[in-house]
Amino acid sequence: MPTTSATRHALFAALSAALLVALREPLSAAIQLSRQNEQYSHTLLIPWIAFGLILYRRQHVFTPARFLPVAGIAGLAAGILLAWWAPLADLTLKMVGFVVAWVSAFLGVYGAGPAYRARYPLAMLFLAVPLPPALISAIETVLQHASAEVTHVIFQLTGTTMFRDGLVFSLPGVQIEVARECSGIRSSIALFIAGLVLAHLFLLSARAKVLLVLLTIPITIAKNALRIATISWLGTYVSTEFFYGPLHRRGGLPFSVLALFLLTLCLLVVRRWDGPSAGSAEPRSIPVEKQVSRD
């Protein structure tokens, strides 16, 4: 007799629970890292975002479905072995193994068709993998220097009196350094994830999705530069307290809202170029299976 959807969901839930138990050590380390280091705080949200995107289009994703045990078991075994045998210090590799195992469980229970139709949120699960510290540092450096360059342009366009020496700007009476903390990597990652979600929900073509996600990079840099310039102006011409006050230390929210607004405007433009939005049109079906198999 045909396998019901409830049976498949129950089996996938059981496999997920078993994975959580079998790989609890790297998961615990990843959770602890996300709580201790704000650069990794997004990793806890990614699985819920991916689950929500799959659930949002569940009727399209899960119909039809069929078991694919060989591929599922092979991927599960490979993922678990990678998570178990990776060096203890390599949390990135261990979490890659966990995600591979989880995606393989999905593939084995629901089949190639649902896995293909859910490929976007399933791929997003790899964002839950903590990036190596060296890569995080490199991204921070790029954002830091790019933000300094755009800040310089803003100062020039506004006629601000200043002298620049690398990452240091000398304004009347003060010197301002664009430090690594000015890279805004946490808000940058948040905007990148927002771009991924908006692209999936409202765009159809791959080129439009890639374009929108790539646009988060210049928006992020412009947001960082505008914040640096604003604090510099206020600290120079209003009060030096702005260099040490809440706007400097915890005032990123208004600029993040502005960045999200700019991203939304970009979405509207890209959507007109892309055609009908994914949110207003039926998802495209991929004829992988023609009928539900009898398992």
PDB file of C-alpha atoms in Angstrom:
ATOM      1  CA  MET A   1       0.000   0.000   0.000  1.00  0.00           C
ATOM      2  CA  PRO A   2       1.195   3.563  -0.667  1.00  0.00           C
ATOM      3  CA  THR A   3       3.165   5.216   2.073  1.00  0.00           C
ATOM      4  CA  THR A   4       1.316   8.173   3.588  1.00  0.00           C
ATOM      5  CA  SER A   5       2.837  11.605   4.020  1.00  0.00           C
ATOM      6  CA  ALA A   6       2.435  11.294   7.781  1.00  0.00           C
ATOM      7  CA  THR A   7       4.544   8.128   7.753  1.00  0.00           C
ATOM      8  CA  ARG A   8       7.308   9.816   5.787  1.00  0.00           C
ATOM      9  CA  HIS A   9       7.283  12.862   8.050  1.00  0.00           C
ATOM     10  CA  ALA A  10       7.424  10.631  11.129  1.00  0.00           C
ATOM     11  CA  LEU A  11      10.340   8.662   9.685  1.00  0.00           C
ATOM     12  CA  PHE A  12      12.248  11.836   8.816  1.00  0.00           C
ATOM     13  CA  ALA A  13      11.590  13.226  12.293  1.00  0.00           C
ATOM     14  CA  ALA A  14      12.902   9.993  13.820  1.00  0.00           C
ATOM     15  CA  LEU A  15      16.042  10.098  11.672  1.00  0.00           C
ATOM     16  CA  SER A  16      16.576  13.758  12.584  1.00  0.00           C
ATOM     17  CA  ALA A  17      16.268  12.941  16.279  1.00  0.00           C
ATOM     18  CA  ALA A  18      18.727  10.072  15.884  1.00  0.00           C
ATOM     19  CA  LEU A  19      21.196  12.417  14.166  1.00  0.00           C
ATOM     20  CA  LEU A  20      20.857  14.963  16.959  1.00  0.00           C
ATOM     21  CA  VAL A  21      21.748  12.259  19.468  1.00  0.00           C
ATOM     22  CA  ALA A  22      24.540  10.647  17.434  1.00  0.00           C
ATOM     23  CA  LEU A  23      26.201  13.990  16.642  1.00  0.00           C
ATOM     24  CA  ARG A  24      25.368  15.813  19.856  1.00  0.00           C
ATOM     25  CA  GLU A  25      29.001  16.721  20.620  1.00  0.00           C
ATOM     26  CA  PRO A  26      29.694  18.851  17.499  1.00  0.00           C
ATOM     27  CA  LEU A  27      26.178  20.285  17.731  1.00  0.00           C
ATOM     28  CA  SER A  28      26.747  21.318  21.334  1.00  0.00           C
ATOM     29  CA  ALA A  29      30.054  22.923  20.352  1.00  0.00           C
ATOM     30  CA  ALA A  30      28.358  24.814  17.506  1.00  0.00           C
ATOM     31  CA  ILE A  31      25.570  26.048  19.787  1.00  0.00           C
ATOM     32  CA  GLN A  32      28.086  27.186  22.391  1.00  0.00           C
ATOM     33  CA  LEU A  33      30.104  29.004  19.726  1.00  0.00           C
ATOM     34  CA  SER A  34      27.023  30.826  18.434  1.00  0.00           C
ATOM     35  CA  ARG A  35      26.202  32.021  21.940  1.00  0.00           C
ATOM     36  CA  GLN A  36      29.720  33.150  22.770  1.00  0.00           C
ATOM     37  CA  ASN A  37      30.661  34.776  19.458  1.00  0.00           C
ATOM     38  CA  GLU A  38      28.190  37.105  17.738  1.00  0.00           C
ATOM     39  CA  GLN A  39      29.872  36.427  14.396  1.00  0.00           C
ATOM     40  CA  TYR A  40      28.265  32.976  14.503  1.00  0.00           C
ATOM     41  CA  SER A  41      24.916  33.918  16.049  1.00  0.00           C
ATOM     42  CA  HIS A  42      23.116  33.307  12.743  1.00  0.00           C
ATOM     43  CA  THR A  43      23.976  29.598  12.677  1.00  0.00           C
ATOM     44  CA  LEU A  44      21.180  28.736  15.103  1.00  0.00           C
ATOM     45  CA  LEU A  45      18.554  30.451  12.936  1.00  0.00           C
ATOM     46  CA  ILE A  46      19.459  28.880   9.603  1.00  0.00           C
ATOM     47  CA  PRO A  47      17.792  25.451  10.163  1.00  0.00           C
ATOM     48  CA  TRP A  48      14.548  27.163  11.212  1.00  0.00           C
ATOM     49  CA  ILE A  49      14.628  29.441   8.170  1.00  0.00           C
ATOM     50  CA  ALA A  50      15.230  26.482   5.853  1.00  0.00           C
ATOM     51  CA  PHE A  51      12.439  24.509   7.536  1.00  0.00           C
ATOM     52  CA  GLY A  52      10.083  27.473   7.163  1.00  0.00           C
ATOM     53  CA  LEU A  53      10.848  27.828   3.449  1.00  0.00           C
ATOM     54  CA  ILE A  54      10.159  24.131   2.880  1.00  0.00           C
ATOM     55  CA  LEU A  55       6.966  24.294   4.923  1.00  0.00           C
ATOM     56  CA  TYR A  56       5.796  27.376   3.011  1.00  0.00           C
ATOM     57  CA  ARG A  57       5.709  25.352  -0.223  1.00  0.00           C
ATOM     58  CA  ARG A  58       5.108  21.939   1.281  1.00  0.00           C
ATOM     59  CA  GLN A  59       2.381  20.949  -1.199  1.00  0.00           C
ATOM     60  CA  HIS A  60       4.699  21.651  -4.105  1.00  0.00           C
ATOM     61  CA  VAL A  61       7.765  20.104  -2.451  1.00  0.00           C
ATOM     62  CA  PHE A  62       6.400  16.817  -1.135  1.00  0.00           C
ATOM     63  CA  THR A  63       4.141  15.730  -4.020  1.00  0.00           C
ATOM     64  CA  PRO A  64       4.995  13.223  -5.327  1.00  0.00           C
ATOM     65  CA  ALA A  65       7.459  11.473  -3.021  1.00  0.00           C
ATOM     66  CA  ARG A  66       9.213   8.120  -3.061  1.00  0.00           C
ATOM     67  CA  PHE A  67      11.837   6.405  -0.971  1.00  0.00           C
ATOM     68  CA  LEU A  68      15.416   6.526  -2.229  1.00  0.00           C
ATOM     69  CA  PRO A  69      17.109   4.297   0.359  1.00  0.00           C
ATOM     70  CA  VAL A  70      20.450   3.591  -1.335  1.00  0.00           C
ATOM     71  CA  ALA A  71      21.390   7.239  -1.881  1.00  0.00           C
ATOM     72  CA  GLY A  72      19.978   8.218   1.499  1.00  0.00           C
ATOM     73  CA  ILE A  73      21.874   5.576   3.452  1.00  0.00           C
ATOM     74  CA  ALA A  74      25.118   6.254   1.565  1.00  0.00           C
ATOM     75  CA  GLY A  75      24.895   9.987   2.268  1.00  0.00           C
ATOM     76  CA  LEU A  76      23.935   9.401   5.891  1.00  0.00           C
ATOM     77  CA  ALA A  77      26.901   7.113   6.423  1.00  0.00           C
ATOM     78  CA  ALA A  78      29.307   9.529   4.727  1.00  0.00           C
ATOM     79  CA  GLY A  79      28.038  12.491   6.747  1.00  0.00           C
ATOM     80  CA  ILE A  80      28.156  10.683  10.075  1.00  0.00           C
ATOM     81  CA  LEU A  81      31.641   9.306   9.429  1.00  0.00           C
ATOM     82  CA  LEU A  82      32.871  12.769   8.464  1.00  0.00           C
ATOM     83  CA  ALA A  83      31.417  14.285  11.633  1.00  0.00           C
ATOM     84  CA  TRP A  84      32.867  11.526  13.821  1.00  0.00           C
ATOM     85  CA  TRP A  85      36.330  11.251  12.291  1.00  0.00           C
ATOM     86  CA  ALA A  86      37.065  14.906  11.581  1.00  0.00           C
ATOM     87  CA  PRO A  87      39.731  16.398  13.871  1.00  0.00           C
ATOM     88  CA  LEU A  88      38.314  17.550  17.194  1.00  0.00           C
ATOM     89  CA  ALA A  89      39.397  21.124  16.533  1.00  0.00           C
ATOM     90  CA  ASP A  90      37.750  21.242  13.092  1.00  0.00           C
ATOM     91  CA  LEU A  91      34.173  22.161  13.969  1.00  0.00           C
ATOM     92  CA  THR A  92      33.562  23.355  10.415  1.00  0.00           C
ATOM     93  CA  LEU A  93      34.232  19.918   8.952  1.00  0.00           C
ATOM     94  CA  LYS A  94      32.151  18.197  11.631  1.00  0.00           C
ATOM     95  CA  MET A  95      29.167  20.437  10.919  1.00  0.00           C
ATOM     96  CA  VAL A  96      29.543  19.855   7.181  1.00  0.00           C
ATOM     97  CA  GLY A  97      29.190  16.161   7.985  1.00  0.00           C
ATOM     98  CA  PHE A  98      26.048  16.831  10.014  1.00  0.00           C
ATOM     99  CA  VAL A  99      24.420  18.842   7.223  1.00  0.00           C
ATOM    100  CA  VAL A 100      25.345  16.202   4.628  1.00  0.00           C
ATOM    101  CA  ALA A 101      23.772  13.532   6.829  1.00  0.00           C
ATOM    102  CA  TRP A 102      20.608  15.587   7.374  1.00  0.00           C
ATOM    103  CA  VAL A 103      20.166  16.368   3.664  1.00  0.00           C
ATOM    104  CA  SER A 104      20.792  12.702   2.852  1.00  0.00           C
ATOM    105  CA  ALA A 105      18.082  11.688   5.314  1.00  0.00           C
ATOM    106  CA  PHE A 106      15.690  14.027   3.491  1.00  0.00           C
ATOM    107  CA  LEU A 107      16.729  12.533   0.143  1.00  0.00           C
ATOM    108  CA  GLY A 108      16.301   8.971   1.368  1.00  0.00           C
ATOM    109  CA  VAL A 109      12.859   9.512   2.891  1.00  0.00           C
ATOM    110  CA  TYR A 110      11.274  11.798   0.290  1.00  0.00           C
ATOM    111  CA  GLY A 111      13.195  11.017  -2.890  1.00  0.00           C
ATOM    112  CA  ALA A 112      14.944  12.914  -5.663  1.00  0.00           C
ATOM    113  CA  GLY A 113      11.901  14.965  -6.694  1.00  0.00           C
ATOM    114  CA  PRO A 114      11.218  16.610  -3.320  1.00  0.00           C
ATOM    115  CA  ALA A 115      14.954  17.034  -2.695  1.00  0.00           C
ATOM    116  CA  TYR A 116      15.305  18.822  -6.036  1.00  0.00           C
ATOM    117  CA  ARG A 117      12.319  21.061  -5.404  1.00  0.00           C
ATOM    118  CA  ALA A 118      13.651  21.871  -1.919  1.00  0.00           C
ATOM    119  CA  ARG A 119      17.226  22.308  -3.135  1.00  0.00           C
ATOM    120  CA  TYR A 120      17.343  26.021  -2.261  1.00  0.00           C
ATOM    121  CA  PRO A 121      16.474  25.731   1.452  1.00  0.00           C
ATOM    122  CA  LEU A 122      18.459  22.502   1.725  1.00  0.00           C
ATOM    123  CA  ALA A 123      21.513  24.290   0.338  1.00  0.00           C
ATOM    124  CA  MET A 124      20.928  27.110   2.826  1.00  0.00           C
ATOM    125  CA  LEU A 125      21.539  24.601   5.622  1.00  0.00           C
ATOM    126  CA  PHE A 126      25.259  24.836   4.856  1.00  0.00           C
ATOM    127  CA  LEU A 127      25.131  28.410   6.171  1.00  0.00           C
ATOM    128  CA  ALA A 128      24.697  26.799   9.591  1.00  0.00           C
ATOM    129  CA  VAL A 129      28.269  25.522   9.269  1.00  0.00           C
ATOM    130  CA  PRO A 130      30.607  27.818  11.259  1.00  0.00           C
ATOM    131  CA  LEU A 131      33.134  29.404   8.940  1.00  0.00           C
ATOM    132  CA  PRO A 132      36.825  28.958   9.848  1.00  0.00           C
ATOM    133  CA  PRO A 133      38.175  31.905  11.891  1.00  0.00           C
ATOM    134  CA  ALA A 134      40.703  32.679   9.141  1.00  0.00           C
ATOM    135  CA  LEU A 135      37.907  33.104   6.595  1.00  0.00           C
ATOM    136  CA  ILE A 136      35.876  35.271   8.988  1.00  0.00           C
ATOM    137  CA  SER A 137      38.959  37.435   9.529  1.00  0.00           C
ATOM    138  CA  ALA A 138      39.492  37.770   5.769  1.00  0.00           C
ATOM    139  CA  ILE A 139      35.865  38.831   5.238  1.00  0.00           C
ATOM    140  CA  GLU A 140      36.180  41.378   8.039  1.00  0.00           C
ATOM    141  CA  THR A 141      39.317  42.812   6.452  1.00  0.00           C
ATOM    142  CA  VAL A 142      37.650  43.169   3.052  1.00  0.00           C
ATOM    143  CA  LEU A 143      34.590  44.866   4.562  1.00  0.00           C
ATOM    144  CA  GLN A 144      36.796  47.104   6.709  1.00  0.00           C
ATOM    145  CA  HIS A 145      38.853  48.409   3.787  1.00  0.00           C
ATOM    146  CA  ALA A 146      35.886  48.646   1.415  1.00  0.00           C
ATOM    147  CA  SER A 147      33.929  50.620   4.024  1.00  0.00           C
ATOM    148  CA  ALA A 148      36.886  52.986   4.427  1.00  0.00           C
ATOM    149  CA  GLU A 149      37.022  53.569   0.669  1.00  0.00           C
ATOM    150  CA  VAL A 150      33.310  54.389   0.444  1.00  0.00           C
ATOM    151  CA  THR A 151      33.548  56.589   3.549  1.00  0.00           C
ATOM    152  CA  HIS A 152      36.288  58.536   1.773  1.00  0.00           C
ATOM    153  CA  VAL A 153      33.990  59.009  -1.226  1.00  0.00           C
ATOM    154  CA  ILE A 154      31.157  60.219   1.027  1.00  0.00           C
ATOM    155  CA  PHE A 155      33.459  62.745   2.687  1.00  0.00           C
ATOM    156  CA  GLN A 156      34.617  63.991  -0.712  1.00  0.00           C
ATOM    157  CA  LEU A 157      31.083  64.277  -2.114  1.00  0.00           C
ATOM    158  CA  THR A 158      29.877  66.198   0.945  1.00  0.00           C
ATOM    159  CA  GLY A 159      32.887  68.512   1.001  1.00  0.00           C
ATOM    160  CA  THR A 160      33.983  67.340   4.443  1.00  0.00           C
ATOM    161  CA  THR A 161      37.368  68.720   5.456  1.00  0.00           C
ATOM    162  CA  MET A 162      39.590  65.725   6.123  1.00  0.00           C
ATOM    163  CA  PHE A 163      42.944  64.072   5.500  1.00  0.00           C
ATOM    164  CA  ARG A 164      43.237  60.336   4.979  1.00  0.00           C
ATOM    165  CA  ASP A 165      46.119  58.048   5.874  1.00  0.00           C
ATOM    166  CA  GLY A 166      45.100  54.476   5.135  1.00  0.00           C
ATOM    167  CA  LEU A 167      42.284  53.585   7.518  1.00  0.00           C
ATOM    168  CA  VAL A 168      42.667  56.786   9.540  1.00  0.00           C
ATOM    169  CA  PHE A 169      40.686  59.926   8.722  1.00  0.00           C
ATOM    170  CA  SER A 170      41.754  63.227  10.252  1.00  0.00           C
ATOM    171  CA  LEU A 171      38.837  65.617  10.644  1.00  0.00           C
ATOM    172  CA  PRO A 172      38.997  69.037  12.373  1.00  0.00           C
ATOM    173  CA  GLY A 173      40.185  68.298  15.900  1.00  0.00           C
ATOM    174  CA  VAL A 174      39.779  64.506  15.773  1.00  0.00           C
ATOM    175  CA  GLN A 175      41.230  61.378  14.213  1.00  0.00           C
ATOM    176  CA  ILE A 176      38.933  58.495  13.262  1.00  0.00           C
ATOM    177  CA  GLU A 177      40.157  54.996  12.516  1.00  0.00           C
ATOM    178  CA  VAL A 178      38.023  52.516  10.591  1.00  0.00           C
ATOM    179  CA  ALA A 179      38.644  49.539  12.866  1.00  0.00           C
ATOM    180  CA  ARG A 180      37.794  45.885  12.256  1.00  0.00           C
ATOM    181  CA  GLU A 181      34.684  46.364  14.373  1.00  0.00           C
ATOM    182  CA  CYS A 182      33.467  48.798  11.713  1.00  0.00           C
ATOM    183  CA  SER A 183      33.195  45.935   9.206  1.00  0.00           C
ATOM    184  CA  GLY A 184      29.699  45.170  10.512  1.00  0.00           C
ATOM    185  CA  ILE A 185      30.094  41.502   9.715  1.00  0.00           C
ATOM    186  CA  ARG A 186      27.145  40.430  11.865  1.00  0.00           C
ATOM    187  CA  SER A 187      24.685  42.765  10.146  1.00  0.00           C
ATOM    188  CA  SER A 188      26.308  41.899   6.824  1.00  0.00           C
ATOM    189  CA  ILE A 189      25.556  38.207   7.307  1.00  0.00           C
ATOM    190  CA  ALA A 190      22.003  39.058   8.384  1.00  0.00           C
ATOM    191  CA  LEU A 191      21.442  41.113   5.223  1.00  0.00           C
ATOM    192  CA  PHE A 192      22.951  38.329   3.100  1.00  0.00           C
ATOM    193  CA  ILE A 193      20.522  35.815   4.610  1.00  0.00           C
ATOM    194  CA  ALA A 194      17.627  38.235   4.091  1.00  0.00           C
ATOM    195  CA  GLY A 195      18.661  38.506   0.449  1.00  0.00           C
ATOM    196  CA  LEU A 196      18.632  34.723   0.092  1.00  0.00           C
ATOM    197  CA  VAL A 197      15.145  34.451   1.592  1.00  0.00           C
ATOM    198  CA  LEU A 198      13.687  37.306  -0.473  1.00  0.00           C
ATOM    199  CA  ALA A 199      15.238  35.897  -3.644  1.00  0.00           C
ATOM    200  CA  HIS A 200      13.694  32.491  -2.996  1.00  0.00           C
ATOM    201  CA  LEU A 201      10.237  33.847  -2.212  1.00  0.00           C
ATOM    202  CA  PHE A 202       9.880  36.524  -4.868  1.00  0.00           C
ATOM    203  CA  LEU A 203      12.149  35.695  -7.795  1.00  0.00           C
ATOM    204  CA  LEU A 204      12.052  32.876 -10.321  1.00  0.00           C
ATOM    205  CA  SER A 205      15.200  32.765 -12.428  1.00  0.00           C
ATOM    206  CA  ALA A 206      18.579  31.778 -11.052  1.00  0.00           C
ATOM    207  CA  ARG A 207      20.241  34.866 -12.553  1.00  0.00           C
ATOM    208  CA  ALA A 208      17.787  37.181 -10.770  1.00  0.00           C
ATOM    209  CA  LYS A 209      18.340  35.403  -7.455  1.00  0.00           C
ATOM    210  CA  VAL A 210      22.109  35.580  -7.804  1.00  0.00           C
ATOM    211  CA  LEU A 211      21.915  39.268  -8.721  1.00  0.00           C
ATOM    212  CA  LEU A 212      19.799  40.165  -5.687  1.00  0.00           C
ATOM    213  CA  VAL A 213      22.071  38.248  -3.312  1.00  0.00           C
ATOM    214  CA  LEU A 214      25.177  39.882  -4.817  1.00  0.00           C
ATOM    215  CA  LEU A 215      23.587  43.312  -4.356  1.00  0.00           C
ATOM    216  CA  THR A 216      23.676  42.750  -0.587  1.00  0.00           C
ATOM    217  CA  ILE A 217      27.458  43.260  -0.722  1.00  0.00           C
ATOM    218  CA  PRO A 218      27.533  46.873  -1.996  1.00  0.00           C
ATOM    219  CA  ILE A 219      24.491  47.697   0.152  1.00  0.00           C
ATOM    220  CA  THR A 220      26.325  46.399   3.215  1.00  0.00           C
ATOM    221  CA  ILE A 221      29.458  48.389   2.420  1.00  0.00           C
ATOM    222  CA  ALA A 222      27.440  51.557   1.763  1.00  0.00           C
ATOM    223  CA  LYS A 223      25.560  51.056   5.044  1.00  0.00           C
ATOM    224  CA  ASN A 224      28.813  50.685   6.969  1.00  0.00           C
ATOM    225  CA  ALA A 225      30.307  53.767   5.316  1.00  0.00           C
ATOM    226  CA  LEU A 226      27.215  55.879   5.996  1.00  0.00           C
ATOM    227  CA  ARG A 227      27.311  54.887   9.658  1.00  0.00           C
ATOM    228  CA  ILE A 228      31.013  55.755   9.927  1.00  0.00           C
ATOM    229  CA  ALA A 229      30.473  59.102   8.209  1.00  0.00           C
ATOM    230  CA  THR A 230      27.416  59.947  10.338  1.00  0.00           C
ATOM    231  CA  ILE A 231      29.196  59.214  13.615  1.00  0.00           C
ATOM    232  CA  SER A 232      32.234  61.153  12.378  1.00  0.00           C
ATOM    233  CA  TRP A 233      30.134  64.217  11.560  1.00  0.00           C
ATOM    234  CA  LEU A 234      28.224  64.115  14.839  1.00  0.00           C
ATOM    235  CA  GLY A 235      31.388  63.554  16.875  1.00  0.00           C
ATOM    236  CA  THR A 236      33.263  66.336  15.098  1.00  0.00           C
ATOM    237  CA  TYR A 237      30.630  69.042  14.759  1.00  0.00           C
ATOM    238  CA  VAL A 238      28.118  68.269  17.553  1.00  0.00           C
ATOM    239  CA  SER A 239      29.760  66.456  20.476  1.00  0.00           C
ATOM    240  CA  THR A 240      32.629  64.046  20.955  1.00  0.00           C
ATOM    241  CA  GLU A 241      30.262  61.964  23.107  1.00  0.00           C
ATOM    242  CA  PHE A 242      28.941  60.451  19.874  1.00  0.00           C
ATOM    243  CA  PHE A 243      32.276  58.643  19.497  1.00  0.00           C
ATOM    244  CA  TYR A 244      31.633  56.728  22.731  1.00  0.00           C
ATOM    245  CA  GLY A 245      27.840  56.756  23.065  1.00  0.00           C
ATOM    246  CA  PRO A 246      25.080  54.282  22.134  1.00  0.00           C
ATOM    247  CA  LEU A 247      25.005  55.296  18.456  1.00  0.00           C
ATOM    248  CA  HIS A 248      28.608  54.136  18.088  1.00  0.00           C
ATOM    249  CA  ARG A 249      28.387  51.001  20.196  1.00  0.00           C
ATOM    250  CA  ARG A 250      24.810  49.786  19.657  1.00  0.00           C
ATOM    251  CA  GLY A 251      23.335  52.123  17.073  1.00  0.00           C
ATOM    252  CA  GLY A 252      23.480  49.876  14.052  1.00  0.00           C
ATOM    253  CA  LEU A 253      19.742  49.163  13.907  1.00  0.00           C
ATOM    254  CA  PRO A 254      18.666  52.333  12.026  1.00  0.00           C
ATOM    255  CA  PHE A 255      21.340  51.735   9.407  1.00  0.00           C
ATOM    256  CA  SER A 256      20.380  48.052   9.125  1.00  0.00           C
ATOM    257  CA  VAL A 257      16.758  49.085   8.552  1.00  0.00           C
ATOM    258  CA  LEU A 258      17.953  51.457   5.834  1.00  0.00           C
ATOM    259  CA  ALA A 259      19.971  48.631   4.252  1.00  0.00           C
ATOM    260  CA  LEU A 260      16.916  46.359   4.284  1.00  0.00           C
ATOM    261  CA  PHE A 261      14.874  49.138   2.680  1.00  0.00           C
ATOM    262  CA  LEU A 262      17.470  49.498  -0.080  1.00  0.00           C
ATOM    263  CA  LEU A 263      17.476  45.732  -0.577  1.00  0.00           C
ATOM    264  CA  THR A 264      13.683  45.804  -0.929  1.00  0.00           C
ATOM    265  CA  LEU A 265      13.947  48.518  -3.585  1.00  0.00           C
ATOM    266  CA  CYS A 266      16.504  46.383  -5.412  1.00  0.00           C
ATOM    267  CA  LEU A 267      14.118  43.436  -5.176  1.00  0.00           C
ATOM    268  CA  LEU A 268      11.340  45.451  -6.840  1.00  0.00           C
ATOM    269  CA  VAL A 269      13.656  46.448  -9.687  1.00  0.00           C
ATOM    270  CA  VAL A 270      15.068  42.944 -10.174  1.00  0.00           C
ATOM    271  CA  ARG A 271      11.586  41.423 -10.032  1.00  0.00           C
ATOM    272  CA  ARG A 272      10.417  43.621 -12.916  1.00  0.00           C
ATOM    273  CA  TRP A 273      13.408  42.408 -14.903  1.00  0.00           C
ATOM    274  CA  ASP A 274      12.796  38.801 -13.829  1.00  0.00           C
ATOM    275  CA  GLY A 275       9.085  38.740 -14.698  1.00  0.00           C
ATOM    276  CA  PRO A 276       6.256  37.453 -12.450  1.00  0.00           C
ATOM    277  CA  SER A 277       7.396  36.921  -8.870  1.00  0.00           C
ATOM    278  CA  ALA A 278       7.605  33.529  -7.255  1.00  0.00           C
ATOM    279  CA  GLY A 279       5.270  34.840  -4.600  1.00  0.00           C
ATOM    280  CA  SER A 280       2.503  35.553  -7.123  1.00  0.00           C
ATOM    281  CA  ALA A 281       3.003  32.628  -9.444  1.00  0.00           C
ATOM    282  CA  GLU A 282       2.823  28.899  -9.022  1.00  0.00           C
ATOM    283  CA  PRO A 283       6.242  27.285  -8.506  1.00  0.00           C
ATOM    284  CA  ARG A 284       7.596  25.567 -11.540  1.00  0.00           C
ATOM    285  CA  SER A 285       7.189  21.827 -11.367  1.00  0.00           C
ATOM    286  CA  ILE A 286       9.993  19.469 -12.256  1.00  0.00           C
ATOM    287  CA  PRO A 287       8.636  16.169 -13.615  1.00  0.00           C
ATOM    288  CA  VAL A 288      11.018  13.894 -11.738  1.00  0.00           C
ATOM    289  CA  GLU A 289       8.496  11.251 -10.728  1.00  0.00           C
ATOM    290  CA  LYS A 290       5.279  10.738 -12.621  1.00  0.00           C
ATOM    291  CA  GLN A 291       3.482   8.922  -9.875  1.00  0.00           C
ATOM    292  CA  VAL A 292       3.751   8.010  -6.228  1.00  0.00           C
ATOM    293  CA  SER A 293       5.509   4.711  -5.866  1.00  0.00           C
ATOM    294  CA  ARG A 294       4.149   1.877  -3.847  1.00  0.00           C
ATOM    295  CA  ASP A 295       6.694   1.349  -1.071  1.00  0.00           C
TER     296      ASP A 295
END
